[in-house]
JSON list of C-alpha atoms in Angstrom, two decimals:
[
{"chain": "A", "resi": 172, "resn": "MET", "atom": "CA", "xyz": [-22.22, -83.79, -17.34]},
{"chain": "A", "resi": 173, "resn": "THR", "atom": "CA", "xyz": [-22.58, -82.78, -13.71]},
{"chain": "A", "resi": 174, "resn": "ILE", "atom": "CA", "xyz": [-19.65, -81.28, -11.73]},
{"chain": "A", "resi": 175, "resn": "PRO", "atom": "CA", "xyz": [-18.99, -83.86, -8.92]},
{"chain": "A", "resi": 176, "resn": "PRO", "atom": "CA", "xyz": [-19.60, -82.50, -5.45]},
{"chain": "A", "resi": 177, "resn": "ILE", "atom": "CA", "xyz": [-16.54, -81.45, -3.41]},
{"chain": "A", "resi": 178, "resn": "GLN", "atom": "CA", "xyz": [-16.01, -83.86, -0.50]},
{"chain": "A", "resi": 179, "resn": "SER", "atom": "CA", "xyz": [-16.10, -82.33, 2.96]},
{"chain": "A", "resi": 180, "resn": "ILE", "atom": "CA", "xyz": [-13.01, -82.40, 5.09]},
{"chain": "A", "resi": 181, "resn": "SER", "atom": "CA", "xyz": [-14.61, -83.95, 8.19]},
{"chain": "A", "resi": 182, "resn": "SER", "atom": "CA", "xyz": [-11.62, -83.71, 10.41]},
{"chain": "A", "resi": 183, "resn": "VAL", "atom": "CA", "xyz": [-11.40, -79.97, 10.22]},
{"chain": "A", "resi": 184, "resn": "THR", "atom": "CA", "xyz": [-14.89, -78.56, 9.88]},
{"chain": "A", "resi": 185, "resn": "GLY", "atom": "CA", "xyz": [-18.34, -79.83, 9.59]},
{"chain": "A", "resi": 186, "resn": "ALA", "atom": "CA", "xyz": [-18.72, -78.18, 6.16]},
{"chain": "A", "resi": 187, "resn": "GLN", "atom": "CA", "xyz": [-21.53, -79.46, 3.95]},
{"chain": "A", "resi": 188, "resn": "LYS", "atom": "CA", "xyz": [-21.00, -81.04, 0.57]},
{"chain": "A", "resi": 189, "resn": "ALA", "atom": "CA", "xyz": [-21.17, -78.54, -2.25]},
{"chain": "A", "resi": 190, "resn": "ALA", "atom": "CA", "xyz": [-24.34, -79.21, -4.26]},
{"chain": "A", "resi": 191, "resn": "PRO", "atom": "CA", "xyz": [-24.05, -79.70, -8.00]},
{"chain": "A", "resi": 192, "resn": "THR", "atom": "CA", "xyz": [-25.01, -76.51, -9.91]},
{"chain": "A", "resi": 193, "resn": "ALA", "atom": "CA", "xyz": [-28.59, -76.61, -11.13]},
{"chain": "A", "resi": 194, "resn": "ALA", "atom": "CA", "xyz": [-30.57, -74.23, -13.24]},
{"chain": "A", "resi": 195, "resn": "GLY", "atom": "CA", "xyz": [-34.26, -74.46, -12.30]},
{"chain": "A", "resi": 196, "resn": "SER", "atom": "CA", "xyz": [-35.33, -78.09, -12.76]},
{"chain": "A", "resi": 197, "resn": "SER", "atom": "CA", "xyz": [-32.79, -79.17, -15.41]},
{"chain": "A", "resi": 198, "resn": "ASP", "atom": "CA", "xyz": [-29.12, -79.80, -14.93]},
{"chain": "A", "resi": 199, "resn": "PHE", "atom": "CA", "xyz": [-26.41, -78.55, -17.11]},
{"chain": "A", "resi": 200, "resn": "GLY", "atom": "CA", "xyz": [-26.29, -81.66, -19.23]},
{"chain": "A", "resi": 201, "resn": "ALA", "atom": "CA", "xyz": [-29.94, -81.28, -20.18]},
{"chain": "A", "resi": 202, "resn": "MET", "atom": "CA", "xyz": [-29.35, -77.62, -21.09]},
{"chain": "A", "resi": 203, "resn": "VAL", "atom": "CA", "xyz": [-26.47, -78.58, -23.40]},
{"chain": "A", "resi": 204, "resn": "ALA", "atom": "CA", "xyz": [-28.56, -81.36, -25.01]},
{"chain": "A", "resi": 205, "resn": "ASP", "atom": "CA", "xyz": [-31.41, -78.92, -25.69]},
{"chain": "A", "resi": 206, "resn": "ALA", "atom": "CA", "xyz": [-29.06, -76.39, -27.15]},
{"chain": "A", "resi": 207, "resn": "LEU", "atom": "CA", "xyz": [-27.54, -79.10, -29.37]},
{"chain": "A", "resi": 208, "resn": "LYS", "atom": "CA", "xyz": [-31.02, -80.00, -30.61]},
{"chain": "A", "resi": 209, "resn": "ALA", "atom": "CA", "xyz": [-31.91, -76.30, -31.31]},
{"chain": "A", "resi": 210, "resn": "VAL", "atom": "CA", "xyz": [-28.64, -75.78, -33.22]},
{"chain": "A", "resi": 211, "resn": "SER", "atom": "CA", "xyz": [-29.24, -78.89, -35.28]},
{"chain": "A", "resi": 212, "resn": "GLY", "atom": "CA", "xyz": [-32.74, -77.59, -35.97]},
{"chain": "A", "resi": 213, "resn": "THR", "atom": "CA", "xyz": [-31.40, -74.29, -37.28]},
{"chain": "A", "resi": 214, "resn": "GLU", "atom": "CA", "xyz": [-28.97, -76.12, -39.53]},
{"chain": "A", "resi": 215, "resn": "HIS", "atom": "CA", "xyz": [-31.76, -78.25, -40.96]},
{"chain": "A", "resi": 216, "resn": "GLN", "atom": "CA", "xyz": [-33.88, -75.17, -41.62]},
{"chain": "A", "resi": 217, "resn": "ALA", "atom": "CA", "xyz": [-30.82, -73.52, -43.32]},
{"chain": "A", "resi": 218, "resn": "ASP", "atom": "CA", "xyz": [-30.40, -76.63, -45.49]},
{"chain": "A", "resi": 219, "resn": "ALA", "atom": "CA", "xyz": [-33.98, -76.66, -46.57]},
{"chain": "A", "resi": 220, "resn": "ILE", "atom": "CA", "xyz": [-33.87, -72.96, -47.55]},
{"chain": "A", "resi": 221, "resn": "ILE", "atom": "CA", "xyz": [-30.56, -73.38, -49.41]},
{"chain": "A", "resi": 222, "resn": "GLU", "atom": "CA", "xyz": [-32.15, -76.28, -51.36]},
{"chain": "A", "resi": 223, "resn": "SER", "atom": "CA", "xyz": [-35.22, -74.18, -52.12]},
{"chain": "A", "resi": 224, "resn": "VAL", "atom": "CA", "xyz": [-33.06, -71.36, -53.44]},
{"chain": "A", "resi": 225, "resn": "ALA", "atom": "CA", "xyz": [-30.92, -73.70, -55.49]},
{"chain": "A", "resi": 226, "resn": "THR", "atom": "CA", "xyz": [-33.87, -75.38, -57.12]},
{"chain": "A", "resi": 227, "resn": "GLY", "atom": "CA", "xyz": [-35.75, -72.14, -57.85]},
{"chain": "A", "resi": 228, "resn": "GLY", "atom": "CA", "xyz": [-38.32, -72.43, -55.05]},
{"chain": "A", "resi": 229, "resn": "ASP", "atom": "CA", "xyz": [-39.99, -69.78, -53.03]},
{"chain": "A", "resi": 230, "resn": "ALA", "atom": "CA", "xyz": [-37.11, -68.67, -50.84]},
{"chain": "A", "resi": 231, "resn": "HIS", "atom": "CA", "xyz": [-35.09, -65.65, -51.73]},
{"chain": "A", "resi": 232, "resn": "ILE", "atom": "CA", "xyz": [-31.35, -64.98, -51.48]},
{"chain": "A", "resi": 233, "resn": "HIS", "atom": "CA", "xyz": [-31.70, -62.94, -48.39]},
{"chain": "A", "resi": 234, "resn": "ASP", "atom": "CA", "xyz": [-33.73, -65.67, -46.72]},
{"chain": "A", "resi": 235, "resn": "MET", "atom": "CA", "xyz": [-30.92, -68.03, -47.39]},
{"chain": "A", "resi": 236, "resn": "MET", "atom": "CA", "xyz": [-28.31, -65.63, -45.94]},
{"chain": "A", "resi": 237, "resn": "VAL", "atom": "CA", "xyz": [-30.45, -65.10, -42.90]},
{"chain": "A", "resi": 238, "resn": "ALA", "atom": "CA", "xyz": [-30.89, -68.81, -42.22]},
{"chain": "A", "resi": 239, "resn": "VAL", "atom": "CA", "xyz": [-27.19, -69.50, -42.74]},
{"chain": "A", "resi": 240, "resn": "SER", "atom": "CA", "xyz": [-26.31, -66.62, -40.38]},
{"chain": "A", "resi": 241, "resn": "LYS", "atom": "CA", "xyz": [-28.68, -67.93, -37.73]},
{"chain": "A", "resi": 242, "resn": "ALA", "atom": "CA", "xyz": [-27.15, -71.37, -38.04]},
{"chain": "A", "resi": 243, "resn": "GLU", "atom": "CA", "xyz": [-23.64, -70.05, -37.86]},
{"chain": "A", "resi": 244, "resn": "LEU", "atom": "CA", "xyz": [-24.42, -67.82, -34.85]},
{"chain": "A", "resi": 245, "resn": "SER", "atom": "CA", "xyz": [-26.15, -70.70, -33.07]},
{"chain": "A", "resi": 246, "resn": "VAL", "atom": "CA", "xyz": [-23.13, -72.93, -33.53]},
{"chain": "A", "resi": 247, "resn": "ASP", "atom": "CA", "xyz": [-20.87, -70.19, -32.40]},
{"chain": "A", "resi": 248, "resn": "LEU", "atom": "CA", "xyz": [-22.94, -69.60, -29.30]},
{"chain": "A", "resi": 249, "resn": "LEU", "atom": "CA", "xyz": [-22.88, -73.31, -28.44]},
{"chain": "A", "resi": 250, "resn": "VAL", "atom": "CA", "xyz": [-19.07, -73.41, -28.88]},
{"chain": "A", "resi": 251, "resn": "GLN", "atom": "CA", "xyz": [-18.63, -70.39, -26.64]},
{"chain": "A", "resi": 252, "resn": "VAL", "atom": "CA", "xyz": [-20.93, -71.90, -23.96]},
{"chain": "A", "resi": 253, "resn": "ARG", "atom": "CA", "xyz": [-18.90, -75.09, -24.12]},
{"chain": "A", "resi": 254, "resn": "ASN", "atom": "CA", "xyz": [-15.67, -73.25, -23.88]},
{"chain": "A", "resi": 255, "resn": "ARG", "atom": "CA", "xyz": [-16.77, -71.33, -20.75]},
{"chain": "A", "resi": 256, "resn": "ALA", "atom": "CA", "xyz": [-18.14, -74.49, -19.15]},
{"chain": "A", "resi": 257, "resn": "VAL", "atom": "CA", "xyz": [-14.93, -76.43, -19.78]},
{"chain": "A", "resi": 258, "resn": "GLU", "atom": "CA", "xyz": [-12.88, -73.45, -18.51]},
{"chain": "A", "resi": 259, "resn": "ALA", "atom": "CA", "xyz": [-14.86, -73.33, -15.32]},
{"chain": "A", "resi": 260, "resn": "TYR", "atom": "CA", "xyz": [-14.61, -77.05, -14.85]},
{"chain": "A", "resi": 261, "resn": "GLN", "atom": "CA", "xyz": [-10.86, -76.98, -15.32]},
{"chain": "A", "resi": 262, "resn": "GLU", "atom": "CA", "xyz": [-10.54, -74.07, -12.94]},
{"chain": "A", "resi": 263, "resn": "ILE", "atom": "CA", "xyz": [-12.27, -76.04, -10.27]},
{"chain": "A", "resi": 264, "resn": "MET", "atom": "CA", "xyz": [-10.33, -79.17, -10.96]},
{"chain": "A", "resi": 265, "resn": "ARG", "atom": "CA", "xyz": [-7.05, -77.19, -10.66]},
{"chain": "A", "resi": 266, "resn": "MET", "atom": "CA", "xyz": [-7.90, -76.27, -7.07]},
{"chain": "A", "resi": 267, "resn": "GLN", "atom": "CA", "xyz": [-5.39, -77.80, -4.72]},
{"chain": "A", "resi": 268, "resn": "ILE", "atom": "CA", "xyz": [-6.96, -79.72, -1.87]},
{"chain": "B", "resi": 34, "resn": "MET", "atom": "CA", "xyz": [-32.82, -70.45, -29.59]},
{"chain": "B", "resi": 35, "resn": "SER", "atom": "CA", "xyz": [-34.13, -68.83, -32.69]},
{"chain": "B", "resi": 36, "resn": "GLY", "atom": "CA", "xyz": [-36.03, -66.14, -30.70]},
{"chain": "B", "resi": 37, "resn": "ILE", "atom": "CA", "xyz": [-32.74, -64.51, -29.74]},
{"chain": "B", "resi": 38, "resn": "PHE", "atom": "CA", "xyz": [-32.12, -63.54, -33.40]},
{"chain": "B", "resi": 39, "resn": "HIS", "atom": "CA", "xyz": [-35.21, -61.33, -33.68]},
{"chain": "B", "resi": 40, "resn": "VAL", "atom": "CA", "xyz": [-33.43, -58.62, -35.60]},
{"chain": "B", "resi": 41, "resn": "PHE", "atom": "CA", "xyz": [-32.87, -61.07, -38.46]},
{"chain": "B", "resi": 42, "resn": "ASP", "atom": "CA", "xyz": [-36.62, -61.86, -38.69]},
{"chain": "B", "resi": 43, "resn": "VAL", "atom": "CA", "xyz": [-37.58, -58.21, -38.71]},
{"chain": "B", "resi": 44, "resn": "ALA", "atom": "CA", "xyz": [-35.02, -57.20, -41.38]},
{"chain": "B", "resi": 45, "resn": "ALA", "atom": "CA", "xyz": [-35.79, -60.23, -43.46]},
{"chain": "B", "resi": 46, "resn": "SER", "atom": "CA", "xyz": [-39.50, -59.23, -43.46]},
{"chain": "B", "resi": 47, "resn": "GLY", "atom": "CA", "xyz": [-38.54, -55.81, -44.77]},
{"chain": "B", "resi": 48, "resn": "ALA", "atom": "CA", "xyz": [-36.27, -57.25, -47.41]},
{"chain": "B", "resi": 49, "resn": "LYS", "atom": "CA", "xyz": [-39.03, -59.65, -48.46]},
{"chain": "B", "resi": 50, "resn": "LEU", "atom": "CA", "xyz": [-41.49, -56.76, -48.83]},
{"chain": "B", "resi": 51, "resn": "SER", "atom": "CA", "xyz": [-39.00, -54.87, -50.89]},
{"chain": "B", "resi": 52, "resn": "THR", "atom": "CA", "xyz": [-38.61, -57.77, -53.29]},
{"chain": "B", "resi": 53, "resn": "VAL", "atom": "CA", "xyz": [-42.35, -58.11, -53.62]},
{"chain": "B", "resi": 54, "resn": "TRP", "atom": "CA", "xyz": [-42.53, -54.38, -54.28]},
{"chain": "B", "resi": 55, "resn": "LEU", "atom": "CA", "xyz": [-39.84, -54.68, -56.95]},
{"chain": "B", "resi": 56, "resn": "ASP", "atom": "CA", "xyz": [-41.87, -57.46, -58.58]},
{"chain": "B", "resi": 57, "resn": "VAL", "atom": "CA", "xyz": [-44.97, -55.35, -58.62]},
{"chain": "B", "resi": 58, "resn": "LEU", "atom": "CA", "xyz": [-43.12, -52.35, -60.02]},
{"chain": "B", "resi": 59, "resn": "ALA", "atom": "CA", "xyz": [-41.48, -54.44, -62.68]},
{"chain": "B", "resi": 60, "resn": "ASP", "atom": "CA", "xyz": [-44.92, -55.75, -63.63]},
{"chain": "B", "resi": 61, "resn": "ASN", "atom": "CA", "xyz": [-46.31, -52.19, -63.86]},
{"chain": "B", "resi": 62, "resn": "ILE", "atom": "CA", "xyz": [-43.41, -50.87, -65.90]},
{"chain": "B", "resi": 63, "resn": "ALA", "atom": "CA", "xyz": [-43.56, -53.86, -68.24]},
{"chain": "B", "resi": 64, "resn": "ASN", "atom": "CA", "xyz": [-47.22, -53.13, -68.94]},
{"chain": "B", "resi": 65, "resn": "GLN", "atom": "CA", "xyz": [-46.90, -49.38, -69.41]},
{"chain": "B", "resi": 66, "resn": "ASN", "atom": "CA", "xyz": [-48.08, -49.77, -73.03]},
{"chain": "B", "resi": 67, "resn": "THR", "atom": "CA", "xyz": [-50.61, -52.58, -72.59]},
{"chain": "B", "resi": 68, "resn": "ILE", "atom": "CA", "xyz": [-53.80, -51.61, -74.48]},
{"chain": "B", "resi": 69, "resn": "HIS", "atom": "CA", "xyz": [-57.08, -53.29, -73.64]},
{"chain": "B", "resi": 70, "resn": "PRO", "atom": "CA", "xyz": [-60.21, -53.35, -75.77]},
{"chain": "B", "resi": 71, "resn": "ALA", "atom": "CA", "xyz": [-63.05, -51.11, -74.80]},
{"chain": "B", "resi": 72, "resn": "ASP", "atom": "CA", "xyz": [-65.24, -53.85, -73.35]},
{"chain": "B", "resi": 73, "resn": "GLU", "atom": "CA", "xyz": [-62.59, -54.79, -70.69]},
{"chain": "B", "resi": 74, "resn": "GLU", "atom": "CA", "xyz": [-61.15, -52.81, -67.84]},
{"chain": "B", "resi": 75, "resn": "PRO", "atom": "CA", "xyz": [-58.00, -50.98, -68.60]},
{"chain": "B", "resi": 76, "resn": "PHE", "atom": "CA", "xyz": [-54.67, -52.28, -67.18]},
{"chain": "B", "resi": 77, "resn": "ARG", "atom": "CA", "xyz": [-54.21, -50.55, -63.83]},
{"chain": "B", "resi": 78, "resn": "ALA", "atom": "CA", "xyz": [-50.91, -50.27, -62.00]},
{"chain": "B", "resi": 79, "resn": "LYS", "atom": "CA", "xyz": [-50.82, -52.21, -58.82]},
{"chain": "B", "resi": 80, "resn": "LEU", "atom": "CA", "xyz": [-49.82, -51.05, -55.34]},
{"chain": "B", "resi": 81, "resn": "ILE", "atom": "CA", "xyz": [-49.00, -53.11, -52.31]},
{"chain": "B", "resi": 82, "resn": "TYR", "atom": "CA", "xyz": [-51.00, -52.60, -49.18]},
{"chain": "B", "resi": 83, "resn": "ALA", "atom": "CA", "xyz": [-48.53, -53.55, -46.36]},
{"chain": "B", "resi": 84, "resn": "ARG", "atom": "CA", "xyz": [-49.03, -53.48, -42.68]},
{"chain": "B", "resi": 85, "resn": "GLU", "atom": "CA", "xyz": [-46.76, -53.69, -39.74]},
{"chain": "B", "resi": 86, "resn": "LYS", "atom": "CA", "xyz": [-46.40, -57.06, -38.07]},
{"chain": "B", "resi": 87, "resn": "ASN", "atom": "CA", "xyz": [-47.03, -57.29, -34.39]},
{"chain": "B", "resi": 88, "resn": "GLY", "atom": "CA", "xyz": [-47.22, -60.27, -32.09]},
{"chain": "B", "resi": 89, "resn": "ALA", "atom": "CA", "xyz": [-46.37, -63.84, -32.31]},
{"chain": "B", "resi": 90, "resn": "SER", "atom": "CA", "xyz": [-45.85, -64.76, -35.90]},
{"chain": "B", "resi": 91, "resn": "GLY", "atom": "CA", "xyz": [-42.24, -65.15, -36.84]},
{"chain": "B", "resi": 92, "resn": "LEU", "atom": "CA", "xyz": [-40.91, -65.39, -40.34]},
{"chain": "B", "resi": 93, "resn": "PHE", "atom": "CA", "xyz": [-40.74, -68.61, -42.29]},
{"chain": "B", "resi": 94, "resn": "PRO", "atom": "CA", "xyz": [-39.68, -71.58, -40.12]},
{"chain": "B", "resi": 95, "resn": "PHE", "atom": "CA", "xyz": [-38.65, -69.65, -37.05]},
{"chain": "B", "resi": 96, "resn": "PRO", "atom": "CA", "xyz": [-41.78, -68.98, -35.02]},
{"chain": "B", "resi": 97, "resn": "THR", "atom": "CA", "xyz": [-41.30, -66.85, -31.87]},
{"chain": "B", "resi": 98, "resn": "SER", "atom": "CA", "xyz": [-43.98, -67.71, -29.41]},
{"chain": "B", "resi": 99, "resn": "LYS", "atom": "CA", "xyz": [-43.10, -65.29, -26.62]},
{"chain": "B", "resi": 100, "resn": "PRO", "atom": "CA", "xyz": [-44.17, -61.68, -26.93]},
{"chain": "B", "resi": 101, "resn": "ARG", "atom": "CA", "xyz": [-41.22, -59.29, -27.07]},
{"chain": "B", "resi": 102, "resn": "SER", "atom": "CA", "xyz": [-40.68, -57.48, -23.81]},
{"chain": "B", "resi": 103, "resn": "LEU", "atom": "CA", "xyz": [-40.47, -54.05, -25.43]},
{"chain": "B", "resi": 104, "resn": "ASP", "atom": "CA", "xyz": [-43.07, -54.81, -28.06]},
{"chain": "B", "resi": 105, "resn": "ALA", "atom": "CA", "xyz": [-40.89, -53.42, -30.83]},
{"chain": "B", "resi": 106, "resn": "GLY", "atom": "CA", "xyz": [-42.95, -55.03, -33.55]},
{"chain": "B", "resi": 107, "resn": "ASP", "atom": "CA", "xyz": [-42.04, -57.87, -35.88]},
{"chain": "B", "resi": 108, "resn": "GLY", "atom": "CA", "xyz": [-41.47, -56.09, -39.13]},
{"chain": "B", "resi": 109, "resn": "VAL", "atom": "CA", "xyz": [-43.87, -55.67, -42.09]},
{"chain": "B", "resi": 110, "resn": "THR", "atom": "CA", "xyz": [-46.02, -57.95, -44.11]},
{"chain": "B", "resi": 111, "resn": "PRO", "atom": "CA", "xyz": [-47.68, -57.44, -47.45]},
{"chain": "B", "resi": 112, "resn": "VAL", "atom": "CA", "xyz": [-51.46, -57.80, -47.05]},
{"chain": "B", "resi": 113, "resn": "ARG", "atom": "CA", "xyz": [-52.76, -57.55, -50.60]},
{"chain": "B", "resi": 114, "resn": "LEU", "atom": "CA", "xyz": [-52.38, -55.81, -53.93]},
{"chain": "B", "resi": 115, "resn": "ILE", "atom": "CA", "xyz": [-54.57, -52.81, -54.67]},
{"chain": "B", "resi": 116, "resn": "GLU", "atom": "CA", "xyz": [-55.19, -51.54, -58.15]},
{"chain": "B", "resi": 117, "resn": "SER", "atom": "CA", "xyz": [-54.58, -47.93, -58.59]},
{"chain": "B", "resi": 118, "resn": "THR", "atom": "CA", "xyz": [-57.73, -45.77, -58.99]},
{"chain": "B", "resi": 119, "resn": "GLY", "atom": "CA", "xyz": [-56.39, -43.19, -61.42]},
{"chain": "B", "resi": 120, "resn": "GLU", "atom": "CA", "xyz": [-58.49, -41.80, -64.19]},
{"chain": "B", "resi": 121, "resn": "SER", "atom": "CA", "xyz": [-58.73, -44.24, -67.13]},
{"chain": "B", "resi": 122, "resn": "GLN", "atom": "CA", "xyz": [-58.19, -42.85, -70.60]},
{"chain": "B", "resi": 123, "resn": "ALA", "atom": "CA", "xyz": [-60.07, -44.12, -73.55]},
{"chain": "B", "resi": 124, "resn": "VAL", "atom": "CA", "xyz": [-58.24, -43.31, -76.77]},
{"chain": "B", "resi": 125, "resn": "PHE", "atom": "CA", "xyz": [-59.95, -42.92, -80.13]},
{"chain": "B", "resi": 126, "resn": "ASP", "atom": "CA", "xyz": [-57.96, -45.09, -82.52]},
{"chain": "B", "resi": 127, "resn": "PRO", "atom": "CA", "xyz": [-60.24, -46.85, -85.10]},
{"chain": "B", "resi": 128, "resn": "THR", "atom": "CA", "xyz": [-57.21, -48.31, -86.93]},
{"chain": "B", "resi": 129, "resn": "HIS", "atom": "CA", "xyz": [-56.14, -50.27, -83.83]},
{"chain": "B", "resi": 130, "resn": "PRO", "atom": "CA", "xyz": [-56.90, -54.04, -84.19]},
{"chain": "B", "resi": 131, "resn": "LEU", "atom": "CA", "xyz": [-58.51, -54.15, -80.76]},
{"chain": "B", "resi": 132, "resn": "ALA", "atom": "CA", "xyz": [-60.78, -51.09, -81.29]},
{"chain": "B", "resi": 133, "resn": "ASP", "atom": "CA", "xyz": [-64.42, -51.62, -80.82]},
{"chain": "B", "resi": 134, "resn": "ASP", "atom": "CA", "xyz": [-67.20, -50.31, -83.13]},
{"chain": "B", "resi": 135, "resn": "GLU", "atom": "CA", "xyz": [-66.66, -46.76, -81.88]},
{"chain": "B", "resi": 136, "resn": "GLY", "atom": "CA", "xyz": [-62.94, -47.04, -82.39]},
{"chain": "B", "resi": 137, "resn": "ARG", "atom": "CA", "xyz": [-61.95, -46.75, -78.80]},
{"chain": "B", "resi": 138, "resn": "VAL", "atom": "CA", "xyz": [-59.28, -48.61, -76.77]},
{"chain": "B", "resi": 139, "resn": "TRP", "atom": "CA", "xyz": [-58.20, -48.29, -73.17]},
{"chain": "B", "resi": 140, "resn": "ARG", "atom": "CA", "xyz": [-54.69, -46.98, -72.45]},
{"chain": "B", "resi": 141, "resn": "PRO", "atom": "CA", "xyz": [-53.15, -48.40, -69.31]},
{"chain": "B", "resi": 142, "resn": "VAL", "atom": "CA", "xyz": [-53.45, -46.44, -66.02]},
{"chain": "B", "resi": 143, "resn": "VAL", "atom": "CA", "xyz": [-49.70, -46.29, -65.23]},
{"chain": "B", "resi": 144, "resn": "ASP", "atom": "CA", "xyz": [-48.04, -43.16, -63.90]},
{"chain": "B", "resi": 145, "resn": "ILE", "atom": "CA", "xyz": [-44.59, -44.04, -65.21]},
{"chain": "B", "resi": 146, "resn": "ALA", "atom": "CA", "xyz": [-42.82, -41.26, -63.32]},
{"chain": "B", "resi": 147, "resn": "ALA", "atom": "CA", "xyz": [-44.23, -42.54, -60.06]},
{"chain": "B", "resi": 148, "resn": "GLN", "atom": "CA", "xyz": [-43.28, -46.08, -60.95]},
{"chain": "B", "resi": 149, "resn": "MET", "atom": "CA", "xyz": [-39.64, -45.11, -61.60]},
{"chain": "B", "resi": 150, "resn": "THR", "atom": "CA", "xyz": [-39.44, -43.17, -58.46]},
{"chain": "B", "resi": 151, "resn": "ASP", "atom": "CA", "xyz": [-40.88, -46.08, -56.44]},
{"chain": "B", "resi": 152, "resn": "LEU", "atom": "CA", "xyz": [-38.26, -48.31, -58.19]},
{"chain": "B", "resi": 153, "resn": "ILE", "atom": "CA", "xyz": [-35.44, -46.34, -56.65]},
{"chain": "B", "resi": 154, "resn": "LEU", "atom": "CA", "xyz": [-37.24, -46.38, -53.25]},
{"chain": "B", "resi": 155, "resn": "ALA", "atom": "CA", "xyz": [-37.78, -50.13, -53.38]},
{"chain": "B", "resi": 156, "resn": "GLY", "atom": "CA", "xyz": [-34.22, -50.82, -54.28]},
{"chain": "B", "resi": 157, "resn": "ARG", "atom": "CA", "xyz": [-32.93, -48.56, -51.46]},
{"chain": "B", "resi": 158, "resn": "SER", "atom": "CA", "xyz": [-35.29, -50.05, -49.03]},
{"chain": "B", "resi": 159, "resn": "TYR", "atom": "CA", "xyz": [-33.93, -53.52, -49.92]},
{"chain": "B", "resi": 160, "resn": "SER", "atom": "CA", "xyz": [-30.32, -52.53, -49.39]},
{"chain": "B", "resi": 161, "resn": "MET", "atom": "CA", "xyz": [-31.12, -50.76, -46.16]},
{"chain": "B", "resi": 162, "resn": "ASN", "atom": "CA", "xyz": [-32.84, -53.82, -44.73]},
{"chain": "B", "resi": 163, "resn": "ILE", "atom": "CA", "xyz": [-29.79, -55.90, -45.78]},
{"chain": "B", "resi": 164, "resn": "GLN", "atom": "CA", "xyz": [-27.64, -53.39, -43.92]},
{"chain": "B", "resi": 165, "resn": "VAL", "atom": "CA", "xyz": [-29.78, -53.89, -40.81]},
{"chain": "B", "resi": 166, "resn": "LEU", "atom": "CA", "xyz": [-29.02, -57.62, -41.16]},
{"chain": "B", "resi": 167, "resn": "GLN", "atom": "CA", "xyz": [-25.28, -56.97, -41.35]},
{"chain": "B", "resi": 168, "resn": "HIS", "atom": "CA", "xyz": [-25.21, -54.68, -38.41]},
{"chain": "B", "resi": 169, "resn": "GLY", "atom": "CA", "xyz": [-27.39, -57.05, -36.37]},
{"chain": "B", "resi": 170, "resn": "ARG", "atom": "CA", "xyz": [-25.02, -59.93, -37.19]},
{"chain": "B", "resi": 171, "resn": "GLU", "atom": "CA", "xyz": [-21.97, -57.90, -36.19]},
{"chain": "B", "resi": 172, "resn": "ALA", "atom": "CA", "xyz": [-23.66, -57.04, -32.93]},
{"chain": "B", "resi": 173, "resn": "TYR", "atom": "CA", "xyz": [-24.46, -60.67, -32.13]},
{"chain": "B", "resi": 174, "resn": "GLU", "atom": "CA", "xyz": [-20.94, -61.72, -33.07]},
{"chain": "B", "resi": 175, "resn": "ALA", "atom": "CA", "xyz": [-19.53, -59.12, -30.71]},
{"chain": "B", "resi": 176, "resn": "ALA", "atom": "CA", "xyz": [-21.72, -60.51, -27.90]},
{"chain": "B", "resi": 177, "resn": "MET", "atom": "CA", "xyz": [-20.16, -63.97, -28.54]},
{"chain": "B", "resi": 178, "resn": "ARG", "atom": "CA", "xyz": [-16.77, -62.54, -27.87]},
{"chain": "B", "resi": 179, "resn": "ILE", "atom": "CA", "xyz": [-17.58, -61.29, -24.38]},
{"chain": "B", "resi": 180, "resn": "GLY", "atom": "CA", "xyz": [-15.06, -62.71, -21.91]},
{"chain": "B", "resi": 181, "resn": "SER", "atom": "CA", "xyz": [-12.74, -64.17, -24.46]}
]
């Protein structure tokens, strides 16, 4: 989701349009999509390890707790990033023209 | 995204080594009375040869491909088992069913006092590594709360 550029007020100044925020070559939407894939990856790894522990495989209890912690922290990180992004978006949308 | 949880990988490698160590110690203690006939080698207690892990190999399915900026190391990994080289003790016991013509059998080479001490060390090492995991997780969770 890209933040739409702010339209210039042509009658007052010759201000340029504000460019959409970009991080390197990817836009914010691509970053969020990558983060979602990574989080989903950690969850799948955690599921595999939990199954291995439950069926008496090679993984140990602490492996399972580490994998679950990583998955939980990844989800938490994603949620926080989303919260900040939405807050920033709303802050901008609240600006009175 | 998994490279940012490096503390977990390091602590998990320490915990894994401790569990392997506990297994080896349990094996040694279980075999403290294992007698071998004279034509075989005696049972020797095993030790773990472990080395520190440096560089790009992460633990189980979370590979970290970028070298750490401070090069703090990646934990520990067991390399192989070594048999202890203590003095073996042939016991003269002609009534033993495994005794050879000269009546000798091998007693196991297990220093039981050292094994029990190591057992305490291995258990403590495991719980300390788990504590590192706990503290690391609390630190990461605190970072998530920044700005909220």
